[in-house]
Coordinates of C-alpha atoms and ligand atoms in Angstrom, one line a residue:
M112 CA -130.4 -232.2 67.6
P113 CA -131.5 -230.4 70.3
E114 CA -134.4 -227.9 69.4
R115 CA -133.3 -224.4 68.6
V116 CA -134.4 -221.6 71.5
K117 CA -135.1 -218.4 70.5
V118 CA -135.4 -215.0 73.0
S119 CA -137.4 -212.1 71.6
F120 CA -137.1 -208.5 73.2
L121 CA -140.4 -206.4 73.3
G122 CA -139.2 -203.7 75.4
G123 CA -136.5 -202.7 78.1
L124 CA -133.4 -202.8 75.5
G125 CA -132.4 -199.3 74.7
E126 CA -135.0 -197.5 77.3
I127 CA -135.6 -197.7 81.0
G128 CA -139.3 -199.2 81.7
R129 CA -141.5 -201.6 79.7
N130 CA -139.3 -204.7 80.5
C131 CA -140.8 -207.8 78.3
A132 CA -139.0 -210.4 76.4
V133 CA -140.3 -214.3 75.3
V134 CA -138.5 -217.3 75.3
E135 CA -139.3 -220.2 72.9
Q136 CA -138.7 -223.9 72.1
G137 CA -140.6 -226.2 70.0
G138 CA -143.0 -223.7 69.3
R139 CA -144.1 -222.8 72.8
L140 CA -143.4 -219.5 74.9
V141 CA -142.8 -218.0 78.1
V142 CA -143.2 -214.4 79.0
L143 CA -140.9 -212.9 81.0
D144 CA -141.6 -209.8 82.7
C145 CA -144.7 -207.5 81.3
G146 CA -143.9 -203.7 82.2
V147 CA -144.8 -200.3 81.6
M148 CA -142.4 -197.1 81.1
F149 CA -143.3 -193.9 82.1
P150 CA -143.7 -191.1 79.3
N151 CA -141.4 -188.4 78.6
P152 CA -142.2 -184.7 78.0
E153 CA -142.3 -185.7 73.9
M154 CA -145.3 -187.9 74.9
P155 CA -148.1 -185.3 75.8
G156 CA -150.9 -186.6 77.5
V157 CA -149.9 -190.0 77.4
D158 CA -150.1 -192.0 81.0
L159 CA -148.3 -195.1 80.1
V160 CA -146.2 -196.8 77.0
L161 CA -146.5 -200.3 76.6
P162 CA -144.8 -202.9 74.6
D163 CA -146.6 -203.7 71.3
F164 CA -147.9 -206.9 72.3
G165 CA -149.5 -207.6 68.9
W166 CA -147.5 -210.6 67.8
L167 CA -148.0 -212.4 71.2
T168 CA -151.7 -211.8 70.9
E169 CA -151.6 -213.7 67.4
R170 CA -149.8 -216.0 69.2
A171 CA -151.9 -216.2 72.1
G172 CA -152.6 -220.1 72.1
D173 CA -148.7 -220.8 72.3
V174 CA -148.2 -219.0 75.7
D175 CA -147.3 -221.5 78.5
G176 CA -146.8 -219.0 81.3
I177 CA -145.5 -215.6 82.6
V178 CA -142.9 -215.2 85.0
L179 CA -142.0 -212.5 86.5
T180 CA -138.4 -211.5 88.3
H181 CA -140.0 -208.9 91.0
G182 CA -142.7 -206.4 91.2
H183 CA -141.7 -203.1 90.0
E184 CA -144.1 -201.5 87.4
D185 CA -141.6 -201.7 84.8
H186 CA -141.7 -205.3 85.1
V187 CA -145.2 -206.3 85.7
G188 CA -147.4 -202.9 85.0
A189 CA -148.6 -203.7 81.7
L190 CA -149.9 -207.2 83.1
G191 CA -153.3 -206.0 82.6
Y192 CA -153.0 -205.0 79.3
L193 CA -151.4 -208.5 77.9
L194 CA -154.1 -210.7 79.8
R195 CA -156.7 -209.2 77.8
N196 CA -155.9 -211.0 74.8
V197 CA -153.1 -213.8 76.3
Q198 CA -154.3 -216.1 79.2
A199 CA -151.7 -217.8 80.9
P200 CA -150.9 -218.5 84.3
I201 CA -148.7 -216.1 86.2
Y202 CA -145.4 -217.1 88.3
G203 CA -143.4 -215.1 90.8
S204 CA -143.0 -214.8 94.5
P205 CA -145.9 -214.2 96.8
F206 CA -145.1 -210.6 97.2
T207 CA -144.7 -209.9 93.4
L208 CA -148.0 -211.8 92.4
G209 CA -149.4 -209.4 95.7
I210 CA -148.8 -206.5 93.1
A211 CA -149.7 -208.0 90.2
R212 CA -153.0 -208.8 91.5
N213 CA -153.6 -205.3 92.6
R214 CA -152.7 -204.2 88.8
L215 CA -155.0 -207.1 87.5
E216 CA -157.8 -206.3 90.1
E217 CA -157.9 -202.6 88.5
A218 CA -158.4 -204.4 85.5
N219 CA -161.3 -206.8 86.4
L220 CA -158.9 -209.7 85.3
A221 CA -157.7 -210.7 88.8
S222 CA -160.7 -213.6 89.3
S223 CA -160.1 -214.9 85.8
T224 CA -155.9 -215.3 86.3
T225 CA -154.4 -218.5 87.6
F226 CA -151.5 -216.9 90.1
V227 CA -148.7 -219.7 90.8
P228 CA -146.6 -218.6 94.0
V229 CA -142.7 -219.9 93.7
A230 CA -140.7 -220.4 96.6
D231 CA -137.2 -219.1 96.6
G232 CA -135.1 -221.8 94.6
E233 CA -137.9 -223.8 93.5
R234 CA -138.2 -225.1 90.0
R235 CA -141.3 -225.5 88.0
T236 CA -142.1 -227.1 84.4
I237 CA -143.4 -224.1 82.4
G238 CA -144.2 -225.5 79.0
P239 CA -141.0 -226.7 77.5
F240 CA -139.0 -225.4 80.2
D241 CA -137.7 -226.3 83.7
V242 CA -137.5 -222.8 85.4
E243 CA -135.9 -222.1 88.4
F244 CA -136.5 -219.0 90.9
I245 CA -132.8 -218.0 92.3
P246 CA -133.2 -215.3 94.9
V247 CA -131.7 -211.7 94.4
T248 CA -131.3 -208.6 96.2
H249 CA -133.3 -205.7 94.9
S250 CA -135.0 -202.4 95.7
V251 CA -138.1 -204.3 96.2
P252 CA -138.4 -207.8 98.7
Y253 CA -138.4 -211.2 96.9
G254 CA -136.8 -210.6 93.5
F255 CA -135.9 -213.4 91.4
A256 CA -133.3 -214.4 88.6
L257 CA -134.5 -216.8 85.7
A258 CA -132.7 -219.7 85.3
F259 CA -134.3 -221.3 81.8
H260 CA -133.2 -224.9 81.7
T261 CA -133.5 -225.5 78.2
A262 CA -132.6 -227.7 75.0
Q263 CA -129.5 -225.6 74.5
G264 CA -128.4 -225.2 78.2
V265 CA -129.2 -222.9 80.8
I266 CA -130.4 -219.2 80.2
L267 CA -130.1 -217.2 83.0
H268 CA -131.8 -213.8 83.2
S269 CA -130.4 -211.7 86.4
G270 CA -133.5 -209.9 86.9
D271 CA -132.9 -206.3 88.6
F272 CA -130.5 -207.3 91.3
K273 CA -127.5 -206.0 93.7
L274 CA -124.9 -207.8 95.7
D275 CA -126.4 -206.5 98.8
L276 CA -124.3 -208.3 101.7
N277 CA -125.9 -207.0 104.6
P278 CA -129.9 -206.5 103.1
V279 CA -132.2 -205.4 105.4
D280 CA -134.2 -209.0 105.3
G281 CA -131.2 -210.9 105.0
R282 CA -131.9 -212.4 101.9
R283 CA -128.7 -212.2 99.7
T284 CA -128.6 -212.8 95.8
D285 CA -127.7 -216.6 95.5
L286 CA -124.3 -216.3 93.9
A287 CA -123.4 -219.9 95.4
R288 CA -126.4 -221.4 93.3
I289 CA -125.5 -219.5 90.0
G290 CA -121.8 -220.9 90.5
Q291 CA -123.3 -224.3 90.8
I292 CA -125.0 -224.3 87.9
A293 CA -122.0 -222.6 86.0
S294 CA -119.9 -225.5 87.2
D295 CA -122.5 -228.2 86.7
E296 CA -124.4 -227.3 83.4
G297 CA -122.5 -224.2 82.4
I298 CA -124.5 -221.1 81.6
R299 CA -125.0 -220.9 78.0
L300 CA -126.7 -217.3 77.8
L301 CA -126.3 -214.9 80.7
L302 CA -129.2 -211.9 80.3
A303 CA -128.1 -209.2 82.9
D304 CA -129.4 -206.2 84.4
S305 CA -127.6 -202.7 83.0
T306 CA -129.2 -200.0 84.8
N307 CA -125.7 -199.2 86.5
A308 CA -123.3 -200.4 83.8
E309 CA -122.0 -196.9 83.6
E310 CA -120.7 -196.7 87.2
P311 CA -118.0 -198.2 88.7
G312 CA -117.6 -199.8 92.3
Y313 CA -120.1 -201.0 94.1
T314 CA -123.6 -200.0 95.1
G315 CA -123.9 -199.8 99.1
S316 CA -126.2 -201.8 101.1
E317 CA -129.9 -200.7 101.5
S318 CA -129.3 -201.2 105.8
T319 CA -126.8 -198.1 105.1
V320 CA -129.9 -195.9 104.9
G321 CA -131.2 -196.6 107.8
G322 CA -128.2 -195.6 109.9
S323 CA -128.7 -191.9 108.2
M324 CA -132.2 -191.8 108.8
R325 CA -131.6 -192.2 112.5
T326 CA -129.1 -189.5 112.3
I327 CA -131.9 -187.0 110.8
F328 CA -134.3 -188.0 113.1
A329 CA -132.2 -187.2 115.9
S330 CA -131.4 -183.9 114.5
H331 CA -134.9 -183.0 114.0
R332 CA -136.8 -184.0 117.4
E333 CA -139.6 -181.5 117.3
S334 CA -140.7 -181.3 113.7
R335 CA -143.3 -183.0 111.7
F336 CA -141.6 -185.9 109.6
I337 CA -142.9 -186.6 105.8
V338 CA -140.9 -189.2 104.5
A339 CA -141.6 -189.8 100.4
C340 CA -140.5 -193.3 99.0
F341 CA -141.5 -195.8 96.5
A342 CA -144.6 -197.9 97.8
S343 CA -142.9 -201.1 96.6
H344 CA -139.6 -200.4 98.5
I345 CA -140.9 -202.3 101.6
H346 CA -137.3 -202.1 103.2
R347 CA -137.1 -198.3 102.9
I348 CA -140.8 -198.3 104.6
Q349 CA -139.5 -200.6 107.3
Q350 CA -136.3 -198.8 108.0
V351 CA -138.0 -195.1 108.1
A352 CA -140.5 -196.8 110.3
D353 CA -138.1 -198.5 112.5
A354 CA -136.4 -195.2 113.0
A355 CA -139.4 -193.1 113.7
I356 CA -140.7 -195.6 116.0
M357 CA -136.8 -195.4 118.1
F358 CA -137.8 -191.8 118.4
G359 CA -141.3 -192.0 119.7
R360 CA -143.4 -191.2 116.7
Q361 CA -146.5 -192.8 115.2
I362 CA -146.9 -193.5 111.8
A363 CA -149.5 -192.8 109.2
L364 CA -149.5 -193.8 105.5
L365 CA -150.2 -191.5 102.6
G366 CA -150.8 -192.6 98.9
R367 CA -153.1 -195.4 97.6
S368 CA -150.4 -197.5 96.3
M369 CA -148.6 -197.0 99.7
L370 CA -151.2 -198.3 101.7
K371 CA -152.0 -201.3 99.4
N372 CA -148.3 -202.6 99.4
V373 CA -147.7 -202.2 103.2
A374 CA -151.0 -204.3 103.2
V375 CA -149.8 -207.1 100.8
A376 CA -146.2 -206.7 102.8
R377 CA -147.8 -207.1 106.5
E378 CA -150.0 -209.9 105.4
L379 CA -146.8 -211.8 103.7
G380 CA -145.0 -211.0 107.0
L381 CA -142.6 -209.1 105.2
L382 CA -142.9 -205.7 107.4
S383 CA -142.6 -205.5 111.1
I384 CA -144.3 -202.7 112.6
P385 CA -146.7 -203.2 115.5
D386 CA -150.6 -202.4 114.6
H387 CA -150.5 -199.9 117.7
A388 CA -147.4 -197.6 115.9
F389 CA -150.1 -196.8 113.1
V390 CA -152.2 -193.8 112.8
E391 CA -154.9 -193.3 110.3
I392 CA -153.8 -190.4 108.3
E393 CA -157.6 -188.8 108.9
K394 CA -156.5 -188.2 112.4
A395 CA -152.6 -187.2 111.6
G396 CA -153.7 -183.6 112.4
D397 CA -154.3 -183.9 115.8
I398 CA -150.9 -185.1 116.4
E399 CA -148.3 -183.6 118.0
P400 CA -145.6 -182.7 115.1
G401 CA -142.4 -184.4 117.1
K402 CA -144.9 -187.3 117.6
L403 CA -145.9 -188.3 113.9
C404 CA -144.1 -189.3 110.7
V405 CA -146.1 -189.7 107.6
I406 CA -144.7 -192.2 104.7
S407 CA -146.0 -190.9 101.6
T408 CA -145.8 -191.7 97.7
G409 CA -145.2 -189.1 95.2
S410 CA -141.0 -189.2 95.5
Q411 CA -140.7 -189.2 91.7
G412 CA -143.2 -185.6 91.5
E413 CA -146.1 -187.1 90.0
P414 CA -148.6 -184.7 89.5
M415 CA -151.7 -186.1 91.5
S416 CA -149.4 -187.7 94.3
A417 CA -150.0 -187.0 97.9
L418 CA -146.4 -185.4 97.8
S419 CA -147.0 -183.0 94.9
L420 CA -150.4 -182.3 96.0
M421 CA -148.9 -181.0 99.6
S422 CA -146.3 -179.3 98.0
S423 CA -149.2 -177.0 95.8
G424 CA -151.3 -176.7 99.4
E425 CA -153.9 -179.1 97.9
S426 CA -153.9 -182.3 100.0
R427 CA -156.5 -183.1 101.8
W428 CA -154.8 -184.6 104.9
L429 CA -151.7 -182.5 105.4
S430 CA -151.0 -178.8 105.0
V431 CA -147.0 -178.5 105.0
T432 CA -145.7 -175.5 107.5
E433 CA -142.9 -174.1 108.8
G434 CA -140.7 -176.4 110.3
D435 CA -141.7 -179.5 108.8
V436 CA -139.0 -182.2 107.6
V437 CA -139.7 -183.5 104.3
V438 CA -137.2 -186.6 103.2
L439 CA -137.5 -187.8 99.4
S440 CA -136.2 -191.2 100.1
S441 CA -135.1 -191.7 96.3
H442 CA -133.6 -190.8 93.2
A443 CA -135.1 -189.3 90.2
I444 CA -135.9 -191.6 87.3
P445 CA -134.9 -190.1 84.0
G446 CA -137.6 -187.7 82.7
N447 CA -139.0 -186.9 86.4
E448 CA -136.2 -184.7 87.6
W449 CA -138.1 -181.5 86.6
A450 CA -141.2 -182.5 88.2
V451 CA -139.3 -183.4 91.5
A452 CA -137.4 -180.4 91.6
K453 CA -140.7 -178.4 91.5
V454 CA -142.2 -180.5 94.0
M455 CA -139.1 -179.6 96.5
D456 CA -139.3 -176.0 95.5
G457 CA -143.0 -176.0 96.4
L458 CA -142.4 -177.7 99.6
S459 CA -139.4 -175.6 100.4
R460 CA -141.8 -172.4 99.8
K461 CA -144.4 -173.7 102.4
G462 CA -141.1 -173.3 105.0
A463 CA -140.7 -177.3 104.7
V464 CA -137.1 -178.2 105.4
V465 CA -136.4 -180.6 102.6
I466 CA -133.6 -183.5 102.6
H467 CA -133.1 -185.6 99.5
A468 CA -130.4 -187.9 98.1
G469 CA -128.2 -185.2 96.3
I470 CA -127.4 -183.6 100.1
A471 CA -128.0 -186.9 102.4
H472 CA -127.6 -190.4 102.1
V473 CA -131.2 -191.0 102.5
H474 CA -131.2 -193.6 99.2
E475 CA -129.6 -196.4 97.6
S476 CA -129.6 -197.7 94.1
G477 CA -131.1 -201.4 93.9
H478 CA -128.9 -202.0 90.9
A479 CA -126.0 -203.6 90.7
R480 CA -122.8 -201.4 89.5
Q481 CA -119.8 -202.3 87.7
G482 CA -118.1 -204.4 90.3
E483 CA -121.0 -206.7 91.3
L484 CA -121.6 -206.6 87.4
S485 CA -118.0 -208.4 86.8
T486 CA -118.9 -210.5 89.9
L487 CA -121.6 -211.8 88.5
L488 CA -119.8 -212.4 85.2
S489 CA -117.0 -214.1 86.8
I490 CA -119.4 -216.2 88.7
A491 CA -121.8 -217.2 86.1
K492 CA -118.7 -218.0 83.4
P493 CA -121.5 -217.7 80.5
H494 CA -120.5 -219.0 77.1
S495 CA -122.7 -215.7 75.3
F496 CA -124.0 -212.7 76.8
I497 CA -126.6 -210.2 76.0
P498 CA -127.0 -206.9 78.1
V499 CA -130.4 -206.2 79.0
H500 CA -132.2 -203.5 81.2
G501 CA -131.0 -200.1 80.2
E502 CA -130.7 -197.4 78.0
Y503 CA -128.4 -197.8 74.7
R504 CA -125.2 -196.5 76.6
H505 CA -125.9 -198.9 79.7
L506 CA -126.1 -201.8 77.1
L507 CA -122.7 -200.9 75.3
C508 CA -120.9 -200.4 78.4
H509 CA -122.1 -203.3 79.9
S510 CA -121.1 -205.6 76.7
R511 CA -117.5 -204.1 77.2
L512 CA -117.6 -205.2 80.6
A513 CA -118.3 -208.8 79.8
I514 CA -115.5 -208.8 77.0
E515 CA -112.8 -207.5 79.7
M516 CA -114.4 -210.2 82.2
G517 CA -113.5 -212.8 79.2
V518 CA -116.7 -213.4 77.4
P519 CA -115.4 -213.6 73.8
A520 CA -116.4 -210.3 71.8
T521 CA -118.1 -212.7 68.9
E522 CA -120.5 -213.9 72.1
V523 CA -121.4 -211.0 73.3
L524 CA -124.7 -209.6 71.2
V525 CA -125.8 -205.7 71.8
C526 CA -129.4 -206.2 70.9
E527 CA -132.1 -203.7 71.0
D528 CA -136.2 -203.8 71.2
G529 CA -137.7 -206.0 68.8
D530 CA -134.7 -208.2 68.6
V531 CA -134.8 -211.7 68.3
I532 CA -132.0 -214.1 68.6
T533 CA -131.8 -217.7 68.4
L534 CA -129.4 -220.3 70.0
G535 CA -128.8 -223.4 68.3
D536 CA -126.1 -226.2 67.9
E537 CA -124.3 -223.9 65.5
G538 CA -124.0 -221.1 68.0
I539 CA -125.9 -217.6 69.2
D540 CA -127.2 -215.2 66.2
Y541 CA -129.5 -212.4 65.1
A542 CA -132.5 -213.7 63.6
G543 CA -135.1 -211.2 63.0
E544 CA -137.3 -209.1 64.5
V545 CA -140.6 -208.7 66.2
S546 CA -142.6 -205.3 66.4
S547 CA -141.3 -203.0 69.5
S548 CA -143.8 -200.1 68.3
Y549 CA -144.6 -197.8 71.3
V550 CA -148.0 -198.1 72.7
F551 CA -149.6 -195.3 74.3
V552 CA -152.3 -195.5 76.5
D553 CA -154.0 -192.1 77.3
G554 CA -156.1 -192.8 80.4
L555 CA -159.8 -193.8 79.6
A556 CA -159.4 -192.9 76.1
G557 CA -157.2 -196.1 75.6
D558 CA -154.7 -196.6 73.0
V559 CA -153.6 -193.6 71.7
G560 CA -151.7 -194.0 68.1
T561 CA -148.4 -192.2 67.1
G562 CA -150.6 -190.1 64.4
V563 CA -152.2 -188.6 67.8
L564 CA -148.9 -187.8 69.5
R565 CA -147.6 -186.1 66.5
D566 CA -150.4 -184.1 66.2
R567 CA -150.4 -183.1 70.1
R568 CA -146.7 -182.0 69.7
V569 CA -147.3 -180.0 66.5
L570 CA -150.4 -178.2 68.7
A571 CA -148.1 -178.0 71.4
E572 CA -145.0 -176.2 69.6
E573 CA -146.5 -174.6 66.3
G574 CA -150.1 -174.0 67.1
I575 CA -153.3 -174.5 64.8
V576 CA -155.0 -172.4 62.4
V577 CA -158.7 -173.3 61.3
A578 CA -160.1 -172.0 57.6
V579 CA -163.6 -172.2 57.0
V580 CA -165.3 -171.9 53.5
T581 CA -168.7 -172.0 52.2
L582 CA -169.2 -173.5 48.7
D583 CA -172.1 -173.0 46.3
R584 CA -172.5 -175.7 43.7
K585 CA -172.2 -172.9 40.9
P586 CA -168.7 -172.4 39.0
G587 CA -166.2 -170.5 41.3
G588 CA -168.8 -170.3 43.8
L589 CA -167.3 -169.2 46.9
V590 CA -170.1 -167.8 48.7
G591 CA -168.8 -167.5 52.4
G592 CA -165.3 -166.9 54.0
P593 CA -162.6 -167.3 54.3
E594 CA -163.3 -167.2 58.0
L595 CA -160.0 -167.8 60.0
V596 CA -159.4 -168.7 63.4
S597 CA -156.0 -169.3 65.1
R598 CA -154.9 -170.6 68.4
A599 CA -151.9 -171.0 70.1
F600 CA -150.4 -169.4 67.4
P601 CA -148.4 -165.8 68.0
S602 CA -150.5 -162.4 67.3
E603 CA -147.9 -159.7 67.5
P604 CA -148.6 -156.6 65.4
G605 CA -148.2 -157.5 62.0
H606 CA -149.8 -160.4 61.9
E607 CA -153.5 -158.8 61.2
D608 CA -151.8 -158.6 58.0
L609 CA -151.1 -162.0 57.7
A610 CA -154.8 -163.1 58.4
Q611 CA -155.8 -160.6 55.5
A612 CA -152.6 -162.2 53.4
A613 CA -154.1 -165.9 54.3
R614 CA -158.2 -164.9 53.3
T615 CA -157.0 -163.6 50.0
A616 CA -154.4 -166.7 49.4
V617 CA -157.4 -168.7 50.3
Q618 CA -159.7 -167.0 48.1
K619 CA -157.8 -167.4 45.0
A620 CA -156.9 -170.9 45.7
V621 CA -160.6 -171.9 46.1
E622 CA -161.5 -169.6 42.9
V623 CA -158.8 -171.5 40.8
A624 CA -159.8 -175.0 42.1
A625 CA -163.5 -174.6 41.9
A626 CA -163.3 -172.9 38.6
D627 CA -164.5 -175.8 36.7
G628 CA -167.7 -176.3 38.2
S629 CA -167.3 -179.7 40.5
P630 CA -165.6 -178.7 43.5
D631 CA -164.5 -182.1 45.3
P632 CA -164.5 -180.9 48.5
D633 CA -160.8 -183.2 49.2
A634 CA -159.4 -181.1 46.8
I635 CA -160.3 -177.8 47.8
R636 CA -159.6 -178.8 51.6
R637 CA -156.0 -179.5 50.2
V638 CA -155.7 -176.4 48.4
I639 CA -156.9 -174.6 51.2
R640 CA -154.0 -176.2 53.6
R641 CA -151.4 -175.8 51.1
A642 CA -152.0 -172.0 50.5
I643 CA -152.2 -171.2 54.2
G644 CA -149.0 -173.1 55.1
R645 CA -147.0 -171.8 52.6
L646 CA -148.0 -168.2 53.3
V647 CA -147.6 -168.7 57.0
N648 CA -144.6 -170.6 56.6
D649 CA -142.8 -167.9 54.5
R650 CA -143.8 -165.3 56.9
T651 CA -143.2 -166.8 60.4
R652 CA -141.3 -169.9 59.6
R653 CA -143.5 -171.9 61.7
R654 CA -145.7 -175.4 60.4
P655 CA -148.8 -174.9 62.5
M656 CA -151.5 -177.8 62.0
I657 CA -153.7 -176.4 59.5
V658 CA -157.4 -177.6 59.6
A659 CA -159.6 -176.6 56.9
V660 CA -163.3 -177.1 56.8
V661 CA -165.6 -176.8 53.5
V662 CA -169.4 -176.1 54.3
E663 CA -171.4 -176.8 50.9
A664 CA -174.3 -174.3 50.7
Ligands
LIG105 ZN1 -136.5 -203.2 89.5
LIG106 ZN1 -136.5 -202.6 86.0

């Protein structure tokens, strides 16, 4: 009887970001993508959210490889954290590995990591699997769908993809190969990108953005241009550069990741921009506005990005002035809308003409819409289907689409983060769970627990009250205080009163608790917190953080 195959989902199912799954056979593991998620406003002070690698760390010795579908942060951004504890070679296209290497260099792990570049259509034995790397078109060059040839048949993971018949680099999603696998071996299980599963129709070709770029350049010939897009969107950068060069402009790159990614892409021959078309950003100020185009990071409104600094007048390199044209060639990731709007407002105040995807065709999605998802389903004809990469409603929508396309409802599983499924001779089924907790990273401070985050939310929304008392060892001995200090807590008229009442309440509570002469500081802290908490909640309906400090005299 052929061995069972398991798939564990560590992230990306029920949220956009931190994509990571593990495929297992005979006790051996292959990790599929290893991404981060960007924090939402409920995560104050958090820089990144990672999958929980605890389970993988425990099984570090069983990991035979890490395969990457493409170079976006939500697929490769967490490698520097996983590889601290799990050593395994990384497989991906040369461009994807170039981005991954940058990430690992920052984490000082690049020299101890084996990178295995794979070409379009190549097959590699990785652990127990024969893994096939199938070209797909996406908003970053050289994305792959992955076909795992397993003991239980082929598991096809679409990666992030769209069906672009006229992609900028001519590299289309290889539907023919997918169809061939479907008819030769059959596709046992399809896992497919659900990002745009709610959207009817087809995503437009990336090459259409080039046309509208040219139109915009043509109608602002005298203005300085600043175009912001994702630093990994090499095809977008190519089209912006082509339009700029066509209108006699030089190109300056702004933003660390923009410089790094463009360097990787040029080295691999994925970008064709002649050397002489570039000008260093340091010299950009000397160039006539009509002869310059700056291509910049910051299209998501990231606070420290080049564009954000320009909008607040803090950029070292450029100050945006009247008549400049700023193009946001992007779409805000959910959660970033507010930050992007703020940047656009800042730029408008400085007199710039701001052009964004809401008013001109300066962006196309990299993800398949319903028409394309149905096309993939009709070509792959999967026996079973699990939607991946999306918020819950996207997954649900995609699962309905699969049923409409003829996959039996019993063969369509809607999974969430942490779910494990098993493929056996008897069929597909849920098979338990692994931890899918959010792991929060706060800059150099390292991992932040959920407790810290809860405290931060309380501090942000309710404020803090600190009570300090000094205790004597004698019975009933409150010798000093209580002193009360509050921050981020309302101080309207009438609250003087509240402070006095709180002092009295604390005094009474401490006297009762310390009456027997052996005051236990922990118990005293508890009664103080309770006394203040009750009073404040009764009078103000607030629940500030209450910190009691007991000093023994
Ligand atoms: Zn992607
Ligand atoms: Zn993605």
